């Protein structure tokens, strides 16, 4: 099924997804105060799986049994969970959050390119290119051009976040290309998180010493929030959007992430912003809208004639 033009509730879900993931960087920072990166990833995945598995069981969802689909789940578990979670957690030990926001904004750009070459129904178009570029410019304006001055100060940390962004972009397109988005979003999330946690837990015990850690209550609460809100709930929204409006549109939530970061800072840290910040928000939203221009026209062009029905 070709991606449809987003409706109001899908714009709201995109905003919600960006708001949720915008809080992730705060939770990760707090968790890393007393929990190591791979251990954080492993237990984030495990707790998120337990939440989603409970929902699947309560709603009596059917779990797929074919080997083929579980191979696809394994690919997404590695490329969309284990690798980016570890890379971002490690990268945040070395770079500022403003620069991380810019690097995470690579996701819509990489998704746009990958989707063009890897799909038949999400080809590159002038509105998509223009909207994605406008949104990226809005992100830079939001976090401040001065954040770019940090480029090169910690190359490995920046590279880690950039690679994580590219992993997310590829995974979003792969999920649609492989047909995973035709499955129930809850089932997808639970299945992928099961495999991801089964792979990440042994990795944590090999690379780190989880049982020797003494996590603070603050870090544990942040870990719980990461698992339930930023993973379990977010993944349900993610796979619904991928299945209905496509990878390119869904990836635009990453332009909302720094916006959400501003909101959480205002709400919980009493941070205040100047006029440029609000101009940046407007630019980002304009970029999202521009990227979707032409979908309605294309949909009308592809609509069968009454005589052909």
PDB file of C-alpha atoms in Angstrom, residues 3 30 57 113 122 144 172-173 235 256 274:
ATOM      1  CA  UNK A   3       1.753   6.025   1.702  1.00  0.00           C
ATOM      2  CA  UNK A  30      20.313  11.239  33.703  1.00  0.00           C
ATOM      3  CA  UNK A  57      -1.102 -10.621  25.792  1.00  0.00           C
ATOM      4  CA  UNK A 113      17.690   9.384  -0.093  1.00  0.00           C
ATOM      5  CA  UNK A 122       8.506   7.202  -1.937  1.00  0.00           C
ATOM      6  CA  UNK A 144      21.899  28.031  17.242  1.00  0.00           C
ATOM      7  CA  UNK A 172      12.557   2.974   8.717  1.00  0.00           C
ATOM      8  CA  UNK A 173      12.739   2.337   4.987  1.00  0.00           C
ATOM      9  CA  UNK A 235       7.432   2.286  18.903  1.00  0.00           C
ATOM     10  CA  UNK A 256      10.421  18.069  16.154  1.00  0.00           C
ATOM     11  CA  UNK A 274      14.330  34.567  22.428  1.00  0.00           C
TER      12      UNK A 274
END
